XYZ file of C-alpha atoms in Angstrom:
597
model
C -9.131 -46.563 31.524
C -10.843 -44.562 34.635
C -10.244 -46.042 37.928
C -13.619 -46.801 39.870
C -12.105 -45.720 43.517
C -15.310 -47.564 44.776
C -13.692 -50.532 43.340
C -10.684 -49.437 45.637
C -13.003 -49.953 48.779
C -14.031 -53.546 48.284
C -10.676 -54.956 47.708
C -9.654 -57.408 50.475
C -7.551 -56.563 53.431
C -5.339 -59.252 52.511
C -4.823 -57.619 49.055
C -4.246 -54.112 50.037
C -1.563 -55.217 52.406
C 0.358 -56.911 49.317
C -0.662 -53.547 47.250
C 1.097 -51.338 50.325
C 3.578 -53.600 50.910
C 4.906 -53.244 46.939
C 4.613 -49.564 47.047
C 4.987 -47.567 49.803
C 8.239 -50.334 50.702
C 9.405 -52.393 47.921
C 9.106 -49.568 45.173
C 10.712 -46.942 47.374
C 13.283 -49.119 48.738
C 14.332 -49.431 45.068
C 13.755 -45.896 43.315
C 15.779 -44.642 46.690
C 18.227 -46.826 46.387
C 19.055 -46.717 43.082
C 19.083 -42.516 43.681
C 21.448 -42.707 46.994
C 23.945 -44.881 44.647
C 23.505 -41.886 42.228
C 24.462 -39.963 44.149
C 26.557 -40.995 46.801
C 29.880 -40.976 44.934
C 29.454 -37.245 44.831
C 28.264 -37.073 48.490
C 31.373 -39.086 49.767
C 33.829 -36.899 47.911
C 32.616 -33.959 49.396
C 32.674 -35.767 53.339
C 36.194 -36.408 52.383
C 36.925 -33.236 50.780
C 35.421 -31.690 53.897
C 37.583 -34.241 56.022
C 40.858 -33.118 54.227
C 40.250 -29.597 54.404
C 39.752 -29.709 58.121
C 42.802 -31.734 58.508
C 44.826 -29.363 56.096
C 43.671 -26.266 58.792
C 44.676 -28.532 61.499
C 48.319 -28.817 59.995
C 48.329 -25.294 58.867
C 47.805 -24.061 62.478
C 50.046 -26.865 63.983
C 53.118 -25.202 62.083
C 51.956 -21.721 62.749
C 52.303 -22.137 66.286
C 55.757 -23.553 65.990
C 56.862 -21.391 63.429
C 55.736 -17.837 65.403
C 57.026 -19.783 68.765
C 60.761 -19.771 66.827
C 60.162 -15.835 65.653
C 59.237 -15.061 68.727
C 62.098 -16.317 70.205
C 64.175 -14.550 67.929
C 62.661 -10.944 68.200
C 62.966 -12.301 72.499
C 67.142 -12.284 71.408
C 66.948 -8.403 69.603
C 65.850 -6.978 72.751
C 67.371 -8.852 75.706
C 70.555 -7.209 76.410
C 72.570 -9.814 76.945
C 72.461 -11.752 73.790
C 73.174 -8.443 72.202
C 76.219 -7.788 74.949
C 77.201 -11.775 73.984
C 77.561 -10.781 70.186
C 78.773 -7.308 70.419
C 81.442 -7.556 72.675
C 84.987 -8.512 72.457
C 86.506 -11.092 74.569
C 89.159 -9.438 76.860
C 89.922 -10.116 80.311
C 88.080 -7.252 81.032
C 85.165 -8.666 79.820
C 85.306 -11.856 80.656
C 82.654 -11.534 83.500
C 80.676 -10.070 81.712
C 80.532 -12.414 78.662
C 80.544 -15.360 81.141
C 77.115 -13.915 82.723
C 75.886 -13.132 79.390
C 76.579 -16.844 78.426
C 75.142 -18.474 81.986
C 71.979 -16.281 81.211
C 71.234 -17.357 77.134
C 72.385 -20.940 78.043
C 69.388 -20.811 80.758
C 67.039 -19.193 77.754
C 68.186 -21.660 75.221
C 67.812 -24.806 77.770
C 64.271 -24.170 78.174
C 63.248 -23.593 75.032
C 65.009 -26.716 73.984
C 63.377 -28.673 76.416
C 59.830 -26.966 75.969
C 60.222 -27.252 72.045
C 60.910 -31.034 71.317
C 61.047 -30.000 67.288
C 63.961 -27.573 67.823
C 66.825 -29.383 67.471
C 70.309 -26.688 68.096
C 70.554 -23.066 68.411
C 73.836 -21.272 67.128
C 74.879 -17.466 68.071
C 77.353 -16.221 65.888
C 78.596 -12.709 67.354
C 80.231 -9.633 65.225
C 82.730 -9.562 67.954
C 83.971 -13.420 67.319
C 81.989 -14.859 69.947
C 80.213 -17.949 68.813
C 77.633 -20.099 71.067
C 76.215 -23.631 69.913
C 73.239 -24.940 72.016
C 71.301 -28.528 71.680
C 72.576 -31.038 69.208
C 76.233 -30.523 67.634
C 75.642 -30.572 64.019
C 77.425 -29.580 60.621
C 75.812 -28.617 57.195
C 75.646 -26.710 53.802
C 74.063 -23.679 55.506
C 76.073 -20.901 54.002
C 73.889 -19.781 51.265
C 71.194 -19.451 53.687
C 73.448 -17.172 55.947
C 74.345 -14.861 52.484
C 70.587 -14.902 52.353
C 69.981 -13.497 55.641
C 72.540 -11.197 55.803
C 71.460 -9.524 52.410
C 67.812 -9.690 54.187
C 69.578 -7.004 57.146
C 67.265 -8.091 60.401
C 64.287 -10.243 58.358
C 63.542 -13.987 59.072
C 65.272 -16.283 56.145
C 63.792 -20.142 56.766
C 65.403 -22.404 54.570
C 64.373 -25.418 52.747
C 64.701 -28.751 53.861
C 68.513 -29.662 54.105
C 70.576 -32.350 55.177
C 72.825 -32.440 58.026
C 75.090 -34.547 60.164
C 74.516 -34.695 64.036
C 77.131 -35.450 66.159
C 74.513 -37.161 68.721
C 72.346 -39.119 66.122
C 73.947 -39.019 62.535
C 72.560 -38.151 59.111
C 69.303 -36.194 59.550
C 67.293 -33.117 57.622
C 65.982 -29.520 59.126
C 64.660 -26.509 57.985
C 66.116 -23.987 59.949
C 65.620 -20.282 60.870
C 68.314 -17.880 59.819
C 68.296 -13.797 60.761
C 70.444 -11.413 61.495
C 70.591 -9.304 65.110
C 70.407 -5.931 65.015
C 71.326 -3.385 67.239
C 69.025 -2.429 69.585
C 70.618 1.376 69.554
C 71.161 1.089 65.993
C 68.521 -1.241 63.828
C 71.074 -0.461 60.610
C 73.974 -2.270 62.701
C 74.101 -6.124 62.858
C 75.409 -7.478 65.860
C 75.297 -10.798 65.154
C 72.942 -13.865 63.351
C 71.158 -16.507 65.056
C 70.040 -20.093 63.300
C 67.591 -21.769 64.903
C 67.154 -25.650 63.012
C 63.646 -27.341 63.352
C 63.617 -31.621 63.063
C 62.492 -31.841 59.693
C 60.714 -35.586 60.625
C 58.168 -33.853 63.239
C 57.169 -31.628 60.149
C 56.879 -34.413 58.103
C 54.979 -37.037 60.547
C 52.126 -33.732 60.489
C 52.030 -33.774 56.796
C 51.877 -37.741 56.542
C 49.121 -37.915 59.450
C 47.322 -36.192 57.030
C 47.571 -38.119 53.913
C 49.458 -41.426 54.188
C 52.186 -42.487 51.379
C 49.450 -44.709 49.951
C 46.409 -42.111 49.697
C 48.748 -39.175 47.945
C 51.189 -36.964 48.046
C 51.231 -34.004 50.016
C 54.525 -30.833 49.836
C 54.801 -27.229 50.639
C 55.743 -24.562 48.642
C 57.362 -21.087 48.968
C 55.520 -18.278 47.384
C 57.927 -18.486 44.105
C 56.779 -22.071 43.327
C 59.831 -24.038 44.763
C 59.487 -26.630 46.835
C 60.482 -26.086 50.421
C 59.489 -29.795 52.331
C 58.727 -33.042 50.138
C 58.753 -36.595 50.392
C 61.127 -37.023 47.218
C 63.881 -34.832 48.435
C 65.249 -33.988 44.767
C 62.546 -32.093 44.386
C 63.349 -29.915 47.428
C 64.646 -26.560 46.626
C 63.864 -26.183 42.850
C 60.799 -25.090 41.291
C 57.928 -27.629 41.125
C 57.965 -29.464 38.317
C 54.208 -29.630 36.891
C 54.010 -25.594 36.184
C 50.370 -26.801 35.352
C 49.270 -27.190 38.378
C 50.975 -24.162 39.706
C 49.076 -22.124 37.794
C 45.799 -23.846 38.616
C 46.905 -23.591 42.647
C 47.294 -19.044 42.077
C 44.668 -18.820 39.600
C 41.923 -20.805 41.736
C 40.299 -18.598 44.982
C 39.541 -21.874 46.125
C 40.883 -24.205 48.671
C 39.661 -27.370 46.639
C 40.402 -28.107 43.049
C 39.942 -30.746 40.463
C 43.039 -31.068 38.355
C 43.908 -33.711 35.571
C 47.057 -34.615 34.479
C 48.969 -37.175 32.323
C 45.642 -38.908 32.020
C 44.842 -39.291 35.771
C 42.307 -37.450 38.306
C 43.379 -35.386 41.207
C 41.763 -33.505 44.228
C 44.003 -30.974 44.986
C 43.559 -29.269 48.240
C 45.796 -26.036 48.978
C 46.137 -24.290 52.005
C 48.244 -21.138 52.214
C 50.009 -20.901 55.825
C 49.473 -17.350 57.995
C 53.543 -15.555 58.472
C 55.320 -17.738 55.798
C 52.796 -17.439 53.212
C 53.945 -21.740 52.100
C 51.124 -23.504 50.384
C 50.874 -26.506 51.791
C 49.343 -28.798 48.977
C 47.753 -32.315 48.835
C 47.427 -34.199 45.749
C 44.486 -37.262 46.105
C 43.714 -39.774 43.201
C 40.264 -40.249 42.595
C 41.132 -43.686 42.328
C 41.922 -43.531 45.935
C 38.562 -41.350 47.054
C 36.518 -44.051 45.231
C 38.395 -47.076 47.198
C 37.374 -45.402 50.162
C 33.905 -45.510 49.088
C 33.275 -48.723 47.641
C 32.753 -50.274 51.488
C 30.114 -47.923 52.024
C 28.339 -48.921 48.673
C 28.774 -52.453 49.711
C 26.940 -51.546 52.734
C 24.160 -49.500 51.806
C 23.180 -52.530 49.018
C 23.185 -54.567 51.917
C 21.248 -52.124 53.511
C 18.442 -51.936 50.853
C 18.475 -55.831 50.597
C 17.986 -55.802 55.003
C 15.281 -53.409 54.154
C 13.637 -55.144 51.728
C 13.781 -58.562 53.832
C 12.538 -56.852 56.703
C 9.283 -55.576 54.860
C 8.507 -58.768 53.106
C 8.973 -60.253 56.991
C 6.646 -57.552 58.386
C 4.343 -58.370 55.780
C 4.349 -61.835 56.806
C 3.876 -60.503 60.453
C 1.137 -58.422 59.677
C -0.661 -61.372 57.982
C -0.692 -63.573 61.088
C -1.169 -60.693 63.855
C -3.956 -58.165 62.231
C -5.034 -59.383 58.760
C -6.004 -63.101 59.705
C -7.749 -62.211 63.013
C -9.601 -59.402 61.405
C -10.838 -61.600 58.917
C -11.984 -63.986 61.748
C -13.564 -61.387 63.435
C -15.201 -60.162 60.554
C -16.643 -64.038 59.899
C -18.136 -63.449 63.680
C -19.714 -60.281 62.854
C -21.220 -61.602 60.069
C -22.937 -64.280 62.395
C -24.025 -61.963 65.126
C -25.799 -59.991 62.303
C -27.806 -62.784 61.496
C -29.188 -63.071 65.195
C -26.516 -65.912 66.096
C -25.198 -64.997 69.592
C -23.165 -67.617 70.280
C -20.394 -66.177 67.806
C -17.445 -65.917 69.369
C -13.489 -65.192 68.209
C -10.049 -67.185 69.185
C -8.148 -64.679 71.345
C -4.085 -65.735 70.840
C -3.061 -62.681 72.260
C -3.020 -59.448 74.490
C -1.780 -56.439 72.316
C -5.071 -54.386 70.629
C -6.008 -56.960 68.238
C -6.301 -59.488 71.222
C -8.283 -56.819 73.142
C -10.311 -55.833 69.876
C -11.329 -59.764 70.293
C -12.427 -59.587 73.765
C -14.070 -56.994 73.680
C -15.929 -58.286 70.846
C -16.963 -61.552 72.605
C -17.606 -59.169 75.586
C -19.921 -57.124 73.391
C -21.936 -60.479 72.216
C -22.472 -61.716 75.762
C -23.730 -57.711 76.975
C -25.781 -57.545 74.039
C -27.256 -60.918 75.037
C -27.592 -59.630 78.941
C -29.086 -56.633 77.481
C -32.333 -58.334 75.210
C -32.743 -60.738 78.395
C -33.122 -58.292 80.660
C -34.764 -55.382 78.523
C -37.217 -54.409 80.621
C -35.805 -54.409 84.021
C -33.314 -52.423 82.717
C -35.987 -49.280 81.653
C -37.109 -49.711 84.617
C -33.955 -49.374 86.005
C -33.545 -46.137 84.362
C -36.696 -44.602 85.152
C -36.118 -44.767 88.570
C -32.753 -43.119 88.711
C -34.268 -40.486 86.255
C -36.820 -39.808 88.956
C -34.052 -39.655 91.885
C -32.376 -37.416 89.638
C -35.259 -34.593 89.157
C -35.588 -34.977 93.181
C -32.451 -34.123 93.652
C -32.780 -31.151 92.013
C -33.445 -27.484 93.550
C -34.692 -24.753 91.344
C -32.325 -21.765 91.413
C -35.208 -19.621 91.768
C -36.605 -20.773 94.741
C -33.055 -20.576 96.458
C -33.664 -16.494 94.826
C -37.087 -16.472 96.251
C -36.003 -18.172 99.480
C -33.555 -15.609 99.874
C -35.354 -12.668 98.928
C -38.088 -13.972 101.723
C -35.685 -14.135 104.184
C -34.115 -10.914 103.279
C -38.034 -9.260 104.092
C -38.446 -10.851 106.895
C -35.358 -9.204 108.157
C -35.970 -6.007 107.483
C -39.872 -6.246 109.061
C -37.637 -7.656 112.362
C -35.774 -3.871 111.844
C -32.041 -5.974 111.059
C -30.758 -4.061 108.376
C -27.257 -5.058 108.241
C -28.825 -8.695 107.905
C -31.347 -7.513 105.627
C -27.913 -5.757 103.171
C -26.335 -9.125 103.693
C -28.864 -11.644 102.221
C -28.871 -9.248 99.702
C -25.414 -9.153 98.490
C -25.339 -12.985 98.779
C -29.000 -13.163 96.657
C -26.893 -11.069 94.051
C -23.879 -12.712 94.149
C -25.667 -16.155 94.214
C -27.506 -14.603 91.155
C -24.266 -13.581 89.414
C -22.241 -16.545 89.879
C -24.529 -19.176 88.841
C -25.566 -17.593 85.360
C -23.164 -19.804 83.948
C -24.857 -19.237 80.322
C -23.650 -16.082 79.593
C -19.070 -16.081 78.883
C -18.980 -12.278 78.600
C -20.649 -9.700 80.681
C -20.075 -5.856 80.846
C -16.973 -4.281 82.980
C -19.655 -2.632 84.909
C -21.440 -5.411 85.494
C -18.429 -7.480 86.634
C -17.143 -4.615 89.008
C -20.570 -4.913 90.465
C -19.883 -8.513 91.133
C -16.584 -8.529 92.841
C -18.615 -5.554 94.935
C -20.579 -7.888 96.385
C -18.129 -10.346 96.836
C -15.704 -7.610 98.619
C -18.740 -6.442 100.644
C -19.903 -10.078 102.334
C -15.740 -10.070 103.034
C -15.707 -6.696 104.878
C -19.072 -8.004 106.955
C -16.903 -10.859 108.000
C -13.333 -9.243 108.013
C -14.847 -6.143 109.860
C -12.558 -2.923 109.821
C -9.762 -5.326 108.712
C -10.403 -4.778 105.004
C -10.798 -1.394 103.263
C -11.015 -1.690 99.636
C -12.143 0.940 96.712
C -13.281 0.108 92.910
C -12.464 2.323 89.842
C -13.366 2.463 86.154
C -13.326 5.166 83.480
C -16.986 6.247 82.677
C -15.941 5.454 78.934
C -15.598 1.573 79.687
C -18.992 0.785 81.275
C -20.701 -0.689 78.533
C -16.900 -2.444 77.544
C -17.106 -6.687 77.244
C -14.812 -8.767 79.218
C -15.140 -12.529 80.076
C -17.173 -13.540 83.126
C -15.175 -14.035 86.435
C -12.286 -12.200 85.314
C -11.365 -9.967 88.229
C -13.345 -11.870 91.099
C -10.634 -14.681 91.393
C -7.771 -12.365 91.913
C -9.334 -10.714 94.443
C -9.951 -13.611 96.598
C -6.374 -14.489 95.711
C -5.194 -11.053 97.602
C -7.473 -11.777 101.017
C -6.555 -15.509 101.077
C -2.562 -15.120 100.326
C -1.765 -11.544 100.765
C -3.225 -10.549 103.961
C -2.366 -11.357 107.806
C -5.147 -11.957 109.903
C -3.997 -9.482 112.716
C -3.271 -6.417 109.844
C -5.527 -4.126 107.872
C -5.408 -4.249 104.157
C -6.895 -2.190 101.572
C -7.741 -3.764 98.137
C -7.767 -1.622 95.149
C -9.226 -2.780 91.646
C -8.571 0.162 88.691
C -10.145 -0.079 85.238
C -8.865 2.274 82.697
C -7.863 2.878 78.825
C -4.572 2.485 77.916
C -4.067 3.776 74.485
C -6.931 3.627 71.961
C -8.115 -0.285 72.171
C -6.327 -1.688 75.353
C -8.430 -2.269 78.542
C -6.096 -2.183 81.810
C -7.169 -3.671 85.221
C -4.776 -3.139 87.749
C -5.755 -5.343 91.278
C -3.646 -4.445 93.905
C -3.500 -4.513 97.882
C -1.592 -3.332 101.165
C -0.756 -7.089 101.851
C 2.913 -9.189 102.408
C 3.737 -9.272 98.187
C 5.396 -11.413 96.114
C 9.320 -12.729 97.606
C 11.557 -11.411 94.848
C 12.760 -15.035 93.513
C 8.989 -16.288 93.545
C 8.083 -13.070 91.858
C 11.181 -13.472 88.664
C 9.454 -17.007 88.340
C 6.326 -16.148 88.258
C 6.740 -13.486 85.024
C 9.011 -16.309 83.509
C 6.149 -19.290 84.512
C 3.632 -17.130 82.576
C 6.510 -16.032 79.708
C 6.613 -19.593 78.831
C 3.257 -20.489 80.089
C 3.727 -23.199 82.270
C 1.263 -23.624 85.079
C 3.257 -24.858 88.164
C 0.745 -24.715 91.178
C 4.673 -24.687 93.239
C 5.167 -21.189 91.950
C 1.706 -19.570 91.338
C -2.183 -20.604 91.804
C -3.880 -21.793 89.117
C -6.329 -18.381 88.682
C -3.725 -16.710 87.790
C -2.580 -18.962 85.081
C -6.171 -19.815 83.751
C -7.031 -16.026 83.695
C -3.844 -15.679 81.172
C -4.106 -18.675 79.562
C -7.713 -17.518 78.772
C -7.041 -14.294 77.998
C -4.571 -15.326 75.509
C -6.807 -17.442 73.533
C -9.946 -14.737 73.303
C -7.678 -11.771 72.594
C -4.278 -12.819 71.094
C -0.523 -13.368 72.352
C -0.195 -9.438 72.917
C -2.230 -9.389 75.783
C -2.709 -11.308 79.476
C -1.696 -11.143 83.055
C 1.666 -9.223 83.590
C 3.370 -9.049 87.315
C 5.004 -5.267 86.981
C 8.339 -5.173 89.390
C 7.806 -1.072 89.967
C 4.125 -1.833 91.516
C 5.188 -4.911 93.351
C 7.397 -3.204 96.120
C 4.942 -2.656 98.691
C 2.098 -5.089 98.441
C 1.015 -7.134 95.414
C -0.294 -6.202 91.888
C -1.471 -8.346 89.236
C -2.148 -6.717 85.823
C -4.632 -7.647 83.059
C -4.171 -6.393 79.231
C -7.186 -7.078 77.160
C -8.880 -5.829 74.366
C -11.763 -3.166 74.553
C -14.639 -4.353 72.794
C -17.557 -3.305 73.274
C -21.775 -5.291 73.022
C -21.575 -7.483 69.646
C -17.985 -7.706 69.435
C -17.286 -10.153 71.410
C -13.925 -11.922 70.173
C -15.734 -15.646 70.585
């Protein structure tokens, strides 16, 4: 079946609103709803993959600061002499003040850091020479394997896994702790000692669980090997982990972000490798979890689509009582006014357009009315004011004649210098009001702003000197009428002092093969530096601020841009701009019959 659209056309008002209402609202709300659902399982994982990550970096760099802040404090204690005087030497009573300075001095470096470093918990210095120094918390532990470790690592950081211990301050608690041994400084192959440094395991931990909550997942870190160096269930600390599955998915995968199934349950598995250690800290989600998290949102944007869909059916409504019923009216009206009945008339109930669109229709009734009554009196009317109009009126080529009259009659009374006058004003008169023509010929427009410049020097005197200059090749060039003339008048009216001579200067020439340069410059008082940056950045972004420059300057570019292009216009250059004032125009050359409009 073809559809008629001129059937289309003579459908109601009423009808088409139902028609627009169903699809371009109803029909979309649905079809877009239906595909957000679709999709927005997929969408939310990714927000809280995205989420997870950035919390994972946020750990990641959380620990690397505290982690390099307890190296560097180490590599501080390998070159400061007097932990390595502490460790080295043997206690004798000749030594005595010298240990006892060495101790006053790494008790005043182990205080601060204690106190600057809330998650260090105790610092122990255990010497060559028998000298032993505990600092912080007193505590006691299984630590030895970790000291075997770092003394078969000769001078490289050990960090343990997470350990218990027993404080003598606070009881029962677990670190991971630092353990290295101290070189000589004089000989790197000569231990002089080993330091332990033990980090609160629970400050670790309350990073990890800010991340991901008991509830939402599990979340561990790793050594390089696989084994487990921090995790919530503490038999798993220190041996391997035990799903070598996902091990093997975690080195195999270059990404961050993994989907791994096991046992017959869904996981995003996040994995960020730390900077220094080189742990893995990895975070296990259920999708069981990521779709909780969702199911809110779906709630909401069903109630969303359902607020949508209410809201058009009450627009609808709205649009029936404020435009669709009052249109009708009016269109009842119109159909009596067409049948000569002037006393129609429409029910205004409001004042937004519709309520206007009524007045002005009852306004129209009652003018149309005025206007049949008074028909005649109204020509009449008009005839007159046509006939004040055409007396108003002065030929422009009487003023001419006039002019050229007066100009005789000068020269018969021997007043030349009169006689040159009226006839530079005749021409100029001439010139300016031949408003027909848009373009004219450079010569013809340097012969313009001569006359203008000459009825200035009759009434500047000696106070203005100016000279005019154009390449013989550009005579018969086209440029846009009243080009140069305004800039000109610019220079006498804002450059010049009334008490100083000034010289004007106006130079046409070729730049390159199609590029027509006018430089207008002058001997006046220039552009201030400040006004002159904001003028070049005024016409940059062309913006015509009448506070920073006059409005020729901006029309000239504004209408040189249009005719010719963005690569041309008026241009302020900073090198010709230190002793007077020069304005720059770039156009096109073009010469009779091209004319770019």
């Amino acid at each position: 079946m073809k559809l008629n659209p001129f059937r289309l056309y003579s459908v109601s008002l009423r009808k088409k609103s139902i028609g627009i209402f169903l699809l371009l609202v109803t029909l979309p709300s649905l079809l877009v709803g239906s595909a957000v659902l679709t999709r927005y399982d997929a969408i939310l994982r990714q927000q809280f993959a995205d989420s997870m990550e950035k919390n994972l970096n946020t750990i990641e760099m959380n620990l690397y600061e505290k982690i390099k802040a307890v190296d560097d404090i180490t590599d501080y204690m390998i070159y400061q002499k007097d932990f390595r005087d502490f460790m080295q030497t043997t206690e004798t009573p000749a030594t005595m003040d010298q240990l006892n300075n060495d101790r006053t001095a790494i008790e005043g470096f182990a205080a601060f850091q204690l106190m600057s470093k809330s998650y260090i918990k105790s610092i122990s210095l255990l010497g060559q020479s028998g000298n032993r120094m505990h600092l912080g918390e007193p505590v006691e532990g299984p630590e030895q394997q970790w000291i075997d470790q770092a003394k078969a690592n000769k001078g490289g950081i050990v960090w343990s896994d997470s350990y218990p211990l027993v404080s003598g301050w606070t009881g029962p608690k677990r670190v991971v702790s630092l353990f290295r041994m101290i070189n000589s400084f004089d000989d790197l192959t000569k231990s002089v000692g080993m330091v332990v440094i033990r980090l609160n395991e629970s400050e670790i931990s309350a990073l990890l669980s800010a991340a991901v909550p008991e509830e939402q997942g599990s979340i561990f870190i790793l050594r390089p090997d696989g084994k487990v160096l921090l995790d919530r269930n503490t038999q798993r600390v220190g041996q391997p982990y035990p799903d070598a599955k996902l091990l093997g998915a975690i080195r195999n995968s270059p990404d961050k972000v993994i989907s791994f199934n096991t046992n017959g349950s869904s996981y995003l598995v996040f994995n960020q490798q730390m900077r220094l250690t080189h742990w893995n800290i990895v975070t296990m989600i259920k999708d069981e979890t990521i779709v909780a998290k969702t199911n809110a949102l779906k709630v909401s944007l069903q109630i969303l689509l359902l607020v949508v869909v209410i809201f058009g059916l009450v627009a609808l409504i709205g649009f029936e009582l404020t435009i669709i019923r009052p249109m009708l009216e009016l269109k009842k009206e119109t159909s009596r006014l067409k049948t000569g009945d002037f006393s129609a008339r429409v029910t205004v109930r409001s004042r937004d357009e519709i309520g206007e669109l009524g007045r002005q229709f009852n306004n129209m009734v009652q003018t149309i009315k005025d206007l049949i009554d008074n028909k005649y009196r109204l020509e009449l009317r008009q005839k007159e004011s046509e006939l004040r109009i055409l007396q108003s009126q002065m030929d422009p080529h009487f003023l001419y004649n006039t002019l050229d009259m007066i100009r005789w009659t000068a020269r018969l009374e021997k007043a030349p210098e009169t006689s040159q006058l009226i006839e530079a004003l005749s021409g100029f008169f001439r010139s300016s009001m031949n408003r027909e023509k848009r373009y004219t010929t450079l010569a013809d427009e340097l012969e313009f702003v001569r006359s203008y410049l000459n009825l200035q020097q009759k009434r500047m005197g000696d106070k203005l000197a100016f000279s005019l200059f154009m390449e013989s090749s550009l005579e018969a060039a086209v440029v846009p009428r009243r080009l140069i003339q305004p800039l000109v008048e610019n220079s006498i009216k804002h450059g010049f002092h009334r008490k100083r001579k000034a010289q004007i200067a106006v130079r046409c020439y070729r730049e390159g093969q199609s590029d027509l340069i006018i430089d207008v410059t002058d001997t006046g008082t220039g552009f201030p530096e400040e006004r002159l940056r904001a003028i070049r950045l005024a016409l940059e972004e062309k913006k015509s601020d009448p506070t920073i420059m006059g409005h020729a300057i901006f029309n000239i570019h504004e209408l040189i841009t249009i005719v010719y292009g963005s690569g041309y216009g008026v241009d302020i250059p900073i090198e010709l701009n230190r002793s007077g004032a020069c304005v720059r125009l770039r156009i096109s050359i073009q010469s009779i019959g091209q004319e770019a409009i």
